[in-house]
């Protein structure tokens, strides 16, 4: 009889511990994803449609004096648009993301 009570007490304690862990766990954050980028005529824009947090576009370009330049767009939440203007030839672009 004692072993049944002990097993029941241990089982209840384990159940309560798991419940406490589940209720105190921090919410999961997913960085922005499903992003699209468009560049045209000296303008670049990016939008992400899933996840949480913010993203921004970075554009490296070659200016009219043949110098490499960098412009950084605004931080935009998921669903919003980050944009930047550049005056030259597009070299490359990338996104910064933060959750």
XYZ file of N, CA, C and O in Angstrom:
396
model
N 0.814 -1.190 0.000
C 0.000 0.000 0.000
C 0.857 1.253 0.000
O 0.533 2.205 -0.684
N 1.975 1.217 0.768
C 2.858 2.364 0.812
C 3.451 2.651 -0.558
O 3.613 3.796 -0.937
N 3.810 1.605 -1.294
C 4.432 1.811 -2.609
C 3.445 2.441 -3.585
O 3.840 3.223 -4.440
N 2.155 2.119 -3.478
C 1.160 2.735 -4.359
C 1.012 4.221 -4.063
O 0.914 5.033 -4.971
N 1.002 4.569 -2.787
C 0.888 5.981 -2.402
C 2.119 6.760 -2.855
O 2.019 7.877 -3.330
N 3.296 6.134 -2.682
C 4.536 6.775 -3.104
C 4.540 6.970 -4.624
O 4.910 8.038 -5.114
N 4.116 5.955 -5.364
C 4.071 6.054 -6.832
C 3.083 7.129 -7.262
O 3.353 7.910 -8.177
N 1.953 7.200 -6.599
C 0.958 8.218 -6.934
C 1.498 9.613 -6.628
O 1.299 10.555 -7.400
N 2.196 9.759 -5.503
C 2.760 11.060 -5.134
C 3.834 11.479 -6.132
O 3.888 12.641 -6.552
N 4.703 10.555 -6.529
C 5.738 10.860 -7.499
C 5.137 11.215 -8.855
O 5.590 12.133 -9.534
N 4.112 10.475 -9.235
C 3.447 10.746 -10.510
C 2.802 12.131 -10.497
O 2.912 12.890 -11.457
N 2.163 12.488 -9.409
C 1.537 13.800 -9.286
C 2.594 14.901 -9.299
O 2.429 15.921 -9.971
N 3.696 14.696 -8.597
C 4.770 15.693 -8.568
C 5.357 15.886 -9.976
O 5.618 17.018 -10.400
N 5.572 14.795 -10.687
C 6.114 14.904 -12.045
C 5.134 15.634 -12.949
O 5.519 16.499 -13.750
N 3.865 15.315 -12.839
C 2.841 15.972 -13.653
C 2.795 17.476 -13.379
O 2.746 18.288 -14.293
N 2.854 17.858 -12.110
C 2.828 19.271 -11.752
C 4.092 19.988 -12.231
O 4.037 21.139 -12.665
N 5.237 19.314 -12.169
C 6.488 19.925 -12.641
C 6.427 20.202 -14.137
O 6.836 21.267 -14.600
N 5.928 19.261 -14.904
C 5.807 19.457 -16.355
C 4.839 20.600 -16.637
O 5.097 21.457 -17.478
N 3.733 20.637 -15.919
C 2.771 21.726 -16.108
C 3.368 23.076 -15.789
O 3.144 24.052 -16.496
N 4.192 23.150 -14.734
C 4.843 24.402 -14.370
C 5.825 24.831 -15.450
O 5.893 26.002 -15.821
N 6.581 23.897 -16.005
C 7.522 24.219 -17.081
C 6.800 24.734 -18.316
O 7.254 25.667 -18.970
N 5.685 24.118 -18.639
C 4.947 24.544 -19.831
C 4.345 25.932 -19.670
O 4.285 26.697 -20.622
N 3.921 26.273 -18.478
C 3.299 27.580 -18.290
C 4.315 28.699 -18.135
O 3.986 29.856 -18.335
N 5.559 28.374 -17.780
C 6.550 29.427 -17.582
C 7.529 29.543 -18.749
O 8.405 30.384 -18.722
N 7.380 28.705 -19.750
C 8.297 28.763 -20.894
C 8.078 30.061 -21.664
O 6.966 30.541 -21.815
N 9.174 30.632 -22.134
C 9.097 31.872 -22.920
C 8.480 31.574 -24.279
O 8.656 30.501 -24.831
N 7.735 32.519 -24.825
C 7.146 32.301 -26.141
C 8.240 32.190 -27.204
O 9.271 32.844 -27.119
N 7.983 31.363 -28.182
C 8.956 31.181 -29.269
C 8.917 32.373 -30.222
O 7.863 32.946 -30.482
N 10.074 32.757 -30.712
C 10.173 33.836 -31.688
C 10.799 33.269 -32.945
O 11.795 32.565 -32.886
N 10.206 33.587 -34.055
C 10.747 33.148 -35.338
C 11.150 34.390 -36.120
O 10.359 35.320 -36.263
N 12.381 34.417 -36.582
C 12.817 35.573 -37.351
C 11.983 35.681 -38.624
O 11.406 34.699 -39.081
N 11.904 36.868 -39.196
C 11.117 37.035 -40.417
C 11.553 36.067 -41.515
O 12.732 35.746 -41.651
N 10.578 35.602 -42.294
C 10.845 34.656 -43.368
C 9.871 34.925 -44.508
O 9.041 35.824 -44.419
N 9.964 34.143 -45.557
C 9.148 34.316 -46.765
C 9.296 35.752 -47.276
O 8.316 36.476 -47.449
N 10.531 36.143 -47.488
C 10.845 37.522 -47.870
C 10.988 37.655 -49.386
O 11.484 36.745 -50.052
N 10.559 38.788 -49.896
C 10.760 39.120 -51.303
C 11.537 40.427 -51.376
O 11.380 41.307 -50.531
N 12.384 40.526 -52.391
C 13.181 41.728 -52.614
C 13.002 42.152 -54.066
O 13.038 41.316 -54.966
N 12.785 43.439 -54.270
C 12.705 44.009 -55.612
C 13.668 45.187 -55.699
O 13.750 45.992 -54.770
N 14.397 45.249 -56.807
C 15.265 46.398 -57.057
C 15.005 46.878 -58.477
O 14.859 46.074 -59.401
N 14.904 48.194 -58.647
C 14.686 48.791 -59.956
C 14.971 50.278 -59.884
O 14.713 50.916 -58.868
N 15.566 50.806 -60.924
C 15.757 52.240 -61.060
C 16.317 52.970 -59.852
O 15.829 54.046 -59.513
N 17.303 52.415 -59.184
C 17.884 53.092 -58.031
C 17.100 52.932 -56.743
O 17.300 53.676 -55.788
N 16.217 51.950 -56.682
C 15.364 51.743 -55.518
C 15.364 50.254 -55.180
O 15.318 49.405 -56.077
N 15.424 49.921 -53.911
C 15.320 48.543 -53.453
C 14.314 48.450 -52.322
O 14.222 49.357 -51.488
N 13.538 47.379 -52.303
C 12.518 47.195 -51.272
C 12.425 45.722 -50.900
O 12.571 44.840 -51.758
N 12.176 45.458 -49.637
C 12.009 44.085 -49.155
C 10.797 44.012 -48.241
O 10.491 44.947 -47.507
N 10.116 42.862 -48.308
C 8.958 42.592 -47.454
C 9.003 41.131 -47.044
O 9.251 40.263 -47.877
N 8.774 40.862 -45.767
C 8.687 39.493 -45.258
C 7.261 39.268 -44.758
O 6.659 40.173 -44.169
N 6.734 38.067 -44.976
C 5.330 37.822 -44.656
C 5.090 36.828 -43.528
O 3.954 36.668 -43.101
N 6.133 36.154 -43.053
C 5.941 35.214 -41.947
C 6.988 35.465 -40.867
O 8.000 36.109 -41.101
N 6.733 34.909 -39.684
C 7.641 35.067 -38.553
C 7.268 36.275 -37.713
O 6.182 36.845 -37.845
N 8.198 36.647 -36.846
C 8.006 37.822 -36.002
C 9.282 38.653 -36.072
O 10.280 38.219 -36.612
N 9.255 39.815 -35.539
C 10.444 40.650 -35.531
C 10.459 41.635 -36.680
O 9.408 42.048 -37.185
N 11.665 41.999 -37.108
C 11.833 43.037 -38.125
C 12.920 42.638 -39.121
O 13.751 41.790 -38.826
N 12.903 43.290 -40.268
C 13.916 43.085 -41.294
C 14.229 44.419 -41.949
O 13.437 45.355 -41.868
N 15.422 44.491 -42.563
C 15.768 45.685 -43.329
C 16.674 45.287 -44.488
O 17.443 44.326 -44.410
N 16.591 46.052 -45.563
C 17.381 45.783 -46.753
C 18.700 46.555 -46.689
O 18.757 47.656 -46.135
N 19.746 45.947 -47.206
C 21.064 46.575 -47.367
C 21.413 46.483 -48.847
O 21.249 45.420 -49.457
N 21.899 47.551 -49.419
C 22.251 47.564 -50.836
C 23.666 48.103 -50.994
O 23.972 49.216 -50.564
N 24.515 47.286 -51.611
C 25.859 47.731 -51.980
C 25.809 48.058 -53.468
O 25.260 47.301 -54.268
N 26.355 49.202 -53.831
C 26.324 49.618 -55.227
C 27.620 50.325 -55.594
O 28.393 50.725 -54.732
N 27.852 50.456 -56.889
C 29.012 51.165 -57.416
C 28.518 52.530 -57.906
O 27.645 52.606 -58.780
N 29.062 53.607 -57.327
C 28.591 54.947 -57.705
C 29.243 55.422 -59.004
O 30.022 54.712 -59.632
N 28.932 56.625 -59.410
C 29.404 57.153 -60.693
C 30.913 57.426 -60.724
O 31.494 57.574 -61.786
N 31.564 57.468 -59.551
C 33.025 57.614 -59.477
C 33.710 56.251 -59.312
O 34.866 56.167 -58.935
N 32.954 55.180 -59.563
C 33.433 53.800 -59.487
C 33.839 53.406 -58.057
O 34.746 52.603 -57.862
N 33.184 53.980 -57.063
C 33.426 53.666 -55.658
C 32.271 52.803 -55.129
O 31.112 53.056 -55.457
N 32.613 51.837 -54.295
C 31.579 51.004 -53.684
C 30.921 51.776 -52.543
O 31.601 52.360 -51.696
N 29.612 51.781 -52.520
C 28.828 52.471 -51.491
C 27.821 51.497 -50.882
O 27.493 50.472 -51.482
N 27.317 51.857 -49.704
C 26.324 51.031 -49.016
C 25.195 51.926 -48.514
O 25.454 52.979 -47.923
N 23.973 51.505 -48.753
C 22.809 52.162 -48.149
C 22.033 51.105 -47.371
O 21.985 49.933 -47.758
N 21.451 51.520 -46.263
C 20.716 50.618 -45.386
C 19.299 51.153 -45.241
O 19.094 52.339 -44.966
N 18.325 50.273 -45.425
C 16.924 50.658 -45.304
C 16.464 50.729 -43.862
O 17.220 50.449 -42.920
N 15.227 51.076 -43.693
C 14.588 51.171 -42.379
C 14.242 49.777 -41.861
O 14.027 48.850 -42.627
N 14.196 49.622 -40.526
C 13.697 48.382 -39.932
C 12.192 48.351 -40.151
O 11.499 49.335 -39.875
N 11.685 47.236 -40.648
C 10.249 47.103 -40.914
C 9.733 45.820 -40.270
O 10.391 44.781 -40.329
N 8.557 45.870 -39.658
C 7.987 44.657 -39.065
C 7.510 43.705 -40.163
O 7.411 44.092 -41.339
N 7.202 42.470 -39.767
C 6.655 41.503 -40.722
C 5.395 42.099 -41.348
O 4.547 42.661 -40.659
N 5.325 42.040 -42.664
C 4.219 42.635 -43.401
C 4.518 44.038 -43.886
O 3.854 44.547 -44.772
N 5.524 44.678 -43.300
C 5.924 46.023 -43.699
C 7.045 45.971 -44.732
O 7.595 44.917 -45.037
N 7.384 47.129 -45.270
C 8.396 47.218 -46.319
C 9.578 48.053 -45.861
O 9.395 49.148 -45.339
N 10.770 47.517 -46.069
C 12.010 48.261 -45.861
C 12.473 48.716 -47.237
O 12.453 47.943 -48.197
N 12.898 49.976 -47.346
C 13.303 50.479 -48.663
C 14.544 51.352 -48.549
O 14.836 51.905 -47.489
N 15.254 51.439 -49.667
C 16.457 52.274 -49.731
C 16.666 52.708 -51.176
O 16.354 51.969 -52.114
N 17.176 53.924 -51.338
C 17.517 54.460 -52.652
C 19.022 54.396 -52.839
O 19.776 54.592 -51.891
N 19.462 54.133 -54.089
C 20.888 54.137 -54.398
C 21.099 54.821 -55.743
O 20.207 54.835 -56.598
N 22.279 55.417 -55.911
C 22.575 56.182 -57.120
C 23.803 55.578 -57.796
O 24.927 56.014 -57.570
N 23.583 54.537 -58.576
C 24.683 53.861 -59.259
C 24.242 52.499 -59.740
O 23.058 52.233 -59.921
N 25.222 51.615 -59.900
C 24.951 50.256 -60.383
C 24.883 49.286 -59.206
O 25.820 49.204 -58.402
N 23.793 48.551 -59.126
C 23.609 47.572 -58.060
C 24.742 46.549 -58.082
O 25.067 45.974 -59.124
N 25.362 46.341 -56.928
C 26.412 45.338 -56.791
C 25.829 44.087 -56.133
O 25.917 42.995 -56.670
N 25.238 44.242 -54.946
C 24.564 43.148 -54.264
C 23.644 43.701 -53.193
O 23.734 44.859 -52.815
N 22.733 42.849 -52.711
C 21.838 43.236 -51.618
C 21.757 42.069 -50.629
O 22.048 40.926 -50.971
N 21.366 42.371 -49.386
C 21.104 41.344 -48.386
C 20.143 41.924 -47.358
O 19.910 43.127 -47.307
N 19.583 41.038 -46.554
C 18.639 41.446 -45.514
C 19.249 41.200 -44.135
O 19.906 40.194 -43.911
N 19.014 42.135 -43.227
C 19.265 41.935 -41.808
C 17.929 41.560 -41.201
O 16.897 42.146 -41.535
N 17.951 40.582 -40.298
C 16.709 40.148 -39.631
C 16.959 40.072 -38.139
O 18.037 39.677 -37.702
N 15.959 40.452 -37.370
C 16.046 40.309 -35.922
C 14.687 39.903 -35.396
O 13.652 40.357 -35.852
N 14.709 38.975 -34.427
C 13.469 38.443 -33.868
C 13.157 39.142 -32.645
O 12.374 39.428 -31.966
